[in-house]
Amino acid sequence: MPPLNFWSIYQHGFARVAACTGHTVIADPHANAEAVLRHARRCDEEGVAVAVFAEMGLCGYSIEDLLLQDVLLDQVEEALQDVVTGSADLLPVLVVGAPLRHRNRIYNCAVLVHRGRVLGVVPKSYPRTTASSTSAVRSPTARTSAAVPSGSAGRRSPSAWTCCSRRRTSRRSCCTRRSARTCGCRCRPARRRPSRARRSSSTSPAARSPSAAPRTANSCAARRPAACLAAYVYAAAGLGESTTDLSWDGQAMIYENGALLAETERFPLGDEYAVADVDLDLLRQERQRMGTFDDNRRTHRARTADFRTVSFELAPPLTDLGLRRRLERFPFVPADAERLAQDCYEAYNIQVEGLQQRLAAIGGPKVVIGVSGGLDSTHALIVAARAMDRAGRPRSDILAWTLPGFATSDHTKDNAHALMRAIGVTAAELDITPTARLMLKEMNHPFASGERSTTSPSRTSKQACAPTTCSASPTSTTASSSAPATSPSWRSAGPRTASATR
């Protein structure tokens, strides 16, 4: 095993993928094969592991009955052989769309090619039946035979229905199954779809979908990887494709677990490709956490046991390729402002509802809360105020204390008092400095005798002198007596008082 290079994406569980689109020359497979290799060489220079091309990209998606012409189909097989030969010295696994003949039928296929070898051929499982679909190309209604033509003379490749591939790299955790499918987005007969459980158990973490369907692409590409915990690479047909009724937008996009990593503009004038680094370790770990994947494997073992593994050596560069994905400044909250606002709304109202229910369950006592003027105590005070509003109780039932100590500045203390006045709670101040000094003296702390210490007396004293926490939640609570009240007006608060602190 080579030494770990910290700057290598492939040694950190990432894989660089690309979705490629460009000008398709209708019914000219050799020209389209050269375009595929042009993209492939560019992807090779950037360290791409998988490059996906549009459905039927070797001949064009919109040629309709020309797909039945032997001359065209012969040229498709020759062009596919050109792609296989031209890939011999290139890194990426190429996923190329082509119509291929087998026995008495023509199949709409995705062909996986790597370093001069056809890894597998995957026919479209569920053909579209709309006017925009290519009616001349059929899909199997039952399992195909053990092999289908690959386009190279005398060579046969693993079957459409039972093929997946696995790349081997220098890190065992990066060994990831990969499958491909030609896709008609959501325009498939629902009665012919396999169950969600079956699709979830058989979809690989890195699914590639060359497709020519235009407008439903974004919604489908976002939903599918989120449902299957997968990466989704989408390449649409584009420039050069049209009929009397339709045209294609040539958009490419890459999703990971429902999140958009990269996309290109629609209706480009030339070659375009979207490139992103997919976190395979993340997807693998998410699937381990989602136990239903293994449940589905056991439930559908009769089907999944038929899948065969075709191994190949990717041998990616272990040098610094940079990182082609966005890193959020705040990774634990959404970057989208609208979604962030929705999450904040949910979290805030859950806390309010939980506190309101807990107070009602324990007899509706007043609430004691420590207010420092910082973020945490401010949020807790706002939640308590809203809970009182919802319960129809005055905010004066919130007994708010600020406890200045050694490190409390006038600015911080003024903020705490201004907050309490603005919300309208019953406010009081208790200087904990004398209590803290006595505590430190009883502890024989060096600070009590005037010595310098690495331990902050402010932090130690505040932790010891802060009121006991009362956690109000729908499921559990820890209640205790609050600090002794010194304000005479609070002595009539009642026998029970719920306390909280920052």
JSON list of N, CA, C and O in Angstrom, two decimals, residues 201-228:
[
{"chain": "A", "resi": 201, "resn": "SER", "atom": "N", "xyz": [-32.35, -1.64, -2.46]},
{"chain": "A", "resi": 201, "resn": "SER", "atom": "CA", "xyz": [-31.36, -2.66, -2.13]},
{"chain": "A", "resi": 201, "resn": "SER", "atom": "C", "xyz": [-30.43, -2.95, -3.29]},
{"chain": "A", "resi": 201, "resn": "SER", "atom": "O", "xyz": [-29.35, -3.49, -3.10]},
{"chain": "A", "resi": 202, "resn": "SER", "atom": "N", "xyz": [-30.82, -2.57, -4.52]},
{"chain": "A", "resi": 202, "resn": "SER", "atom": "CA", "xyz": [-30.00, -2.92, -5.67]},
{"chain": "A", "resi": 202, "resn": "SER", "atom": "C", "xyz": [-29.29, -1.74, -6.30]},
{"chain": "A", "resi": 202, "resn": "SER", "atom": "O", "xyz": [-28.49, -1.92, -7.20]},
{"chain": "A", "resi": 203, "resn": "THR", "atom": "N", "xyz": [-29.56, -0.51, -5.83]},
{"chain": "A", "resi": 203, "resn": "THR", "atom": "CA", "xyz": [-28.92, 0.66, -6.40]},
{"chain": "A", "resi": 203, "resn": "THR", "atom": "C", "xyz": [-27.58, 0.89, -5.72]},
{"chain": "A", "resi": 203, "resn": "THR", "atom": "O", "xyz": [-27.49, 0.85, -4.52]},
{"chain": "A", "resi": 204, "resn": "SER", "atom": "N", "xyz": [-26.54, 1.15, -6.51]},
{"chain": "A", "resi": 204, "resn": "SER", "atom": "CA", "xyz": [-25.21, 1.33, -5.94]},
{"chain": "A", "resi": 204, "resn": "SER", "atom": "C", "xyz": [-25.05, 2.73, -5.38]},
{"chain": "A", "resi": 204, "resn": "SER", "atom": "O", "xyz": [-25.81, 3.64, -5.71]},
{"chain": "A", "resi": 205, "resn": "PRO", "atom": "N", "xyz": [-24.03, 2.94, -4.52]},
{"chain": "A", "resi": 205, "resn": "PRO", "atom": "CA", "xyz": [-23.80, 4.28, -3.99]},
{"chain": "A", "resi": 205, "resn": "PRO", "atom": "C", "xyz": [-23.41, 5.29, -5.06]},
{"chain": "A", "resi": 205, "resn": "PRO", "atom": "O", "xyz": [-23.49, 6.48, -4.84]},
{"chain": "A", "resi": 206, "resn": "ALA", "atom": "N", "xyz": [-22.96, 4.83, -6.22]},
{"chain": "A", "resi": 206, "resn": "ALA", "atom": "CA", "xyz": [-22.60, 5.76, -7.29]},
{"chain": "A", "resi": 206, "resn": "ALA", "atom": "C", "xyz": [-23.37, 5.36, -8.53]},
{"chain": "A", "resi": 206, "resn": "ALA", "atom": "O", "xyz": [-22.93, 4.54, -9.31]},
{"chain": "A", "resi": 207, "resn": "ALA", "atom": "N", "xyz": [-24.57, 5.89, -8.71]},
{"chain": "A", "resi": 207, "resn": "ALA", "atom": "CA", "xyz": [-25.43, 5.53, -9.83]},
{"chain": "A", "resi": 207, "resn": "ALA", "atom": "C", "xyz": [-25.31, 6.56, -10.93]},
{"chain": "A", "resi": 207, "resn": "ALA", "atom": "O", "xyz": [-25.36, 7.75, -10.68]},
{"chain": "A", "resi": 208, "resn": "ARG", "atom": "N", "xyz": [-25.12, 6.11, -12.14]},
{"chain": "A", "resi": 208, "resn": "ARG", "atom": "CA", "xyz": [-25.01, 7.02, -13.27]},
{"chain": "A", "resi": 208, "resn": "ARG", "atom": "C", "xyz": [-26.23, 6.87, -14.16]},
{"chain": "A", "resi": 208, "resn": "ARG", "atom": "O", "xyz": [-26.65, 5.76, -14.44]},
{"chain": "A", "resi": 209, "resn": "SER", "atom": "N", "xyz": [-26.77, 7.95, -14.62]},
{"chain": "A", "resi": 209, "resn": "SER", "atom": "CA", "xyz": [-28.00, 7.88, -15.39]},
{"chain": "A", "resi": 209, "resn": "SER", "atom": "C", "xyz": [-27.93, 8.75, -16.62]},
{"chain": "A", "resi": 209, "resn": "SER", "atom": "O", "xyz": [-28.31, 9.91, -16.58]},
{"chain": "A", "resi": 210, "resn": "PRO", "atom": "N", "xyz": [-27.42, 8.24, -17.75]},
{"chain": "A", "resi": 210, "resn": "PRO", "atom": "CA", "xyz": [-27.49, 9.01, -18.99]},
{"chain": "A", "resi": 210, "resn": "PRO", "atom": "C", "xyz": [-28.93, 9.08, -19.47]},
{"chain": "A", "resi": 210, "resn": "PRO", "atom": "O", "xyz": [-29.56, 8.06, -19.65]},
{"chain": "A", "resi": 211, "resn": "SER", "atom": "N", "xyz": [-29.45, 10.26, -19.65]},
{"chain": "A", "resi": 211, "resn": "SER", "atom": "CA", "xyz": [-30.86, 10.40, -19.95]},
{"chain": "A", "resi": 211, "resn": "SER", "atom": "C", "xyz": [-31.11, 11.58, -20.86]},
{"chain": "A", "resi": 211, "resn": "SER", "atom": "O", "xyz": [-30.36, 12.54, -20.86]},
{"chain": "A", "resi": 212, "resn": "ALA", "atom": "N", "xyz": [-32.16, 11.51, -21.63]},
{"chain": "A", "resi": 212, "resn": "ALA", "atom": "CA", "xyz": [-32.51, 12.61, -22.52]},
{"chain": "A", "resi": 212, "resn": "ALA", "atom": "C", "xyz": [-33.78, 13.31, -22.10]},
{"chain": "A", "resi": 212, "resn": "ALA", "atom": "O", "xyz": [-34.28, 14.16, -22.80]},
{"chain": "A", "resi": 213, "resn": "ALA", "atom": "N", "xyz": [-34.35, 12.96, -20.96]},
{"chain": "A", "resi": 213, "resn": "ALA", "atom": "CA", "xyz": [-35.58, 13.62, -20.52]},
{"chain": "A", "resi": 213, "resn": "ALA", "atom": "C", "xyz": [-35.26, 15.01, -20.01]},
{"chain": "A", "resi": 213, "resn": "ALA", "atom": "O", "xyz": [-34.37, 15.18, -19.21]},
{"chain": "A", "resi": 214, "resn": "PRO", "atom": "N", "xyz": [-36.01, 16.04, -20.44]},
{"chain": "A", "resi": 214, "resn": "PRO", "atom": "CA", "xyz": [-35.57, 17.41, -20.15]},
{"chain": "A", "resi": 214, "resn": "PRO", "atom": "C", "xyz": [-36.04, 17.98, -18.83]},
{"chain": "A", "resi": 214, "resn": "PRO", "atom": "O", "xyz": [-35.24, 18.18, -17.93]},
{"chain": "A", "resi": 215, "resn": "ARG", "atom": "N", "xyz": [-37.31, 18.25, -18.64]},
{"chain": "A", "resi": 215, "resn": "ARG", "atom": "CA", "xyz": [-37.74, 19.19, -17.63]},
{"chain": "A", "resi": 215, "resn": "ARG", "atom": "C", "xyz": [-37.88, 18.59, -16.24]},
{"chain": "A", "resi": 215, "resn": "ARG", "atom": "O", "xyz": [-37.86, 19.31, -15.25]},
{"chain": "A", "resi": 216, "resn": "THR", "atom": "N", "xyz": [-38.05, 17.28, -16.13]},
{"chain": "A", "resi": 216, "resn": "THR", "atom": "CA", "xyz": [-38.22, 16.69, -14.81]},
{"chain": "A", "resi": 216, "resn": "THR", "atom": "C", "xyz": [-36.89, 16.28, -14.20]},
{"chain": "A", "resi": 216, "resn": "THR", "atom": "O", "xyz": [-36.85, 15.67, -13.14]},
{"chain": "A", "resi": 217, "resn": "ALA", "atom": "N", "xyz": [-35.79, 16.63, -14.84]},
{"chain": "A", "resi": 217, "resn": "ALA", "atom": "CA", "xyz": [-34.49, 16.12, -14.42]},
{"chain": "A", "resi": 217, "resn": "ALA", "atom": "C", "xyz": [-34.11, 16.58, -13.03]},
{"chain": "A", "resi": 217, "resn": "ALA", "atom": "O", "xyz": [-33.67, 15.78, -12.20]},
{"chain": "A", "resi": 218, "resn": "ASN", "atom": "N", "xyz": [-34.26, 17.86, -12.72]},
{"chain": "A", "resi": 218, "resn": "ASN", "atom": "CA", "xyz": [-33.81, 18.36, -11.43]},
{"chain": "A", "resi": 218, "resn": "ASN", "atom": "C", "xyz": [-34.55, 17.70, -10.28]},
{"chain": "A", "resi": 218, "resn": "ASN", "atom": "O", "xyz": [-33.92, 17.30, -9.30]},
{"chain": "A", "resi": 219, "resn": "SER", "atom": "N", "xyz": [-35.87, 17.61, -10.39]},
{"chain": "A", "resi": 219, "resn": "SER", "atom": "CA", "xyz": [-36.62, 17.03, -9.28]},
{"chain": "A", "resi": 219, "resn": "SER", "atom": "C", "xyz": [-36.30, 15.56, -9.10]},
{"chain": "A", "resi": 219, "resn": "SER", "atom": "O", "xyz": [-36.15, 15.07, -7.99]},
{"chain": "A", "resi": 220, "resn": "CYS", "atom": "N", "xyz": [-36.16, 14.82, -10.21]},
{"chain": "A", "resi": 220, "resn": "CYS", "atom": "CA", "xyz": [-35.84, 13.40, -10.12]},
{"chain": "A", "resi": 220, "resn": "CYS", "atom": "C", "xyz": [-34.42, 13.20, -9.58]},
{"chain": "A", "resi": 220, "resn": "CYS", "atom": "O", "xyz": [-34.18, 12.34, -8.74]},
{"chain": "A", "resi": 221, "resn": "ALA", "atom": "N", "xyz": [-33.49, 14.01, -10.09]},
{"chain": "A", "resi": 221, "resn": "ALA", "atom": "CA", "xyz": [-32.10, 13.85, -9.67]},
{"chain": "A", "resi": 221, "resn": "ALA", "atom": "C", "xyz": [-31.92, 14.19, -8.20]},
{"chain": "A", "resi": 221, "resn": "ALA", "atom": "O", "xyz": [-31.01, 13.68, -7.56]},
{"chain": "A", "resi": 222, "resn": "ALA", "atom": "N", "xyz": [-32.77, 15.03, -7.65]},
{"chain": "A", "resi": 222, "resn": "ALA", "atom": "CA", "xyz": [-32.67, 15.35, -6.23]},
{"chain": "A", "resi": 222, "resn": "ALA", "atom": "C", "xyz": [-33.32, 14.27, -5.37]},
{"chain": "A", "resi": 222, "resn": "ALA", "atom": "O", "xyz": [-32.80, 13.92, -4.32]},
{"chain": "A", "resi": 223, "resn": "ARG", "atom": "N", "xyz": [-34.45, 13.71, -5.83]},
{"chain": "A", "resi": 223, "resn": "ARG", "atom": "CA", "xyz": [-35.17, 12.74, -5.01]},
{"chain": "A", "resi": 223, "resn": "ARG", "atom": "C", "xyz": [-34.49, 11.39, -4.98]},
{"chain": "A", "resi": 223, "resn": "ARG", "atom": "O", "xyz": [-34.43, 10.74, -3.94]},
{"chain": "A", "resi": 224, "resn": "ARG", "atom": "N", "xyz": [-34.00, 10.93, -6.11]},
{"chain": "A", "resi": 224, "resn": "ARG", "atom": "CA", "xyz": [-33.48, 9.57, -6.18]},
{"chain": "A", "resi": 224, "resn": "ARG", "atom": "C", "xyz": [-32.27, 9.34, -5.28]},
{"chain": "A", "resi": 224, "resn": "ARG", "atom": "O", "xyz": [-32.25, 8.36, -4.52]},
{"chain": "A", "resi": 225, "resn": "PRO", "atom": "N", "xyz": [-31.22, 10.18, -5.34]},
{"chain": "A", "resi": 225, "resn": "PRO", "atom": "CA", "xyz": [-30.10, 9.91, -4.45]},
{"chain": "A", "resi": 225, "resn": "PRO", "atom": "C", "xyz": [-30.45, 10.07, -2.98]},
{"chain": "A", "resi": 225, "resn": "PRO", "atom": "O", "xyz": [-29.86, 9.41, -2.13]},
{"chain": "A", "resi": 226, "resn": "ALA", "atom": "N", "xyz": [-31.42, 10.94, -2.67]},
{"chain": "A", "resi": 226, "resn": "ALA", "atom": "CA", "xyz": [-31.82, 11.09, -1.27]},
{"chain": "A", "resi": 226, "resn": "ALA", "atom": "C", "xyz": [-32.54, 9.83, -0.79]},
{"chain": "A", "resi": 226, "resn": "ALA", "atom": "O", "xyz": [-32.37, 9.40, 0.35]},
{"chain": "A", "resi": 227, "resn": "ALA", "atom": "N", "xyz": [-33.34, 9.23, -1.65]},
{"chain": "A", "resi": 227, "resn": "ALA", "atom": "CA", "xyz": [-34.07, 8.01, -1.27]},
{"chain": "A", "resi": 227, "resn": "ALA", "atom": "C", "xyz": [-33.15, 6.81, -1.18]},
{"chain": "A", "resi": 227, "resn": "ALA", "atom": "O", "xyz": [-33.36, 5.94, -0.34]},
{"chain": "A", "resi": 228, "resn": "CYS", "atom": "N", "xyz": [-32.13, 6.75, -2.04]},
{"chain": "A", "resi": 228, "resn": "CYS", "atom": "CA", "xyz": [-31.26, 5.58, -2.10]},
{"chain": "A", "resi": 228, "resn": "CYS", "atom": "C", "xyz": [-29.91, 5.82, -1.42]},
{"chain": "A", "resi": 228, "resn": "CYS", "atom": "O", "xyz": [-29.06, 4.93, -1.45]}
]
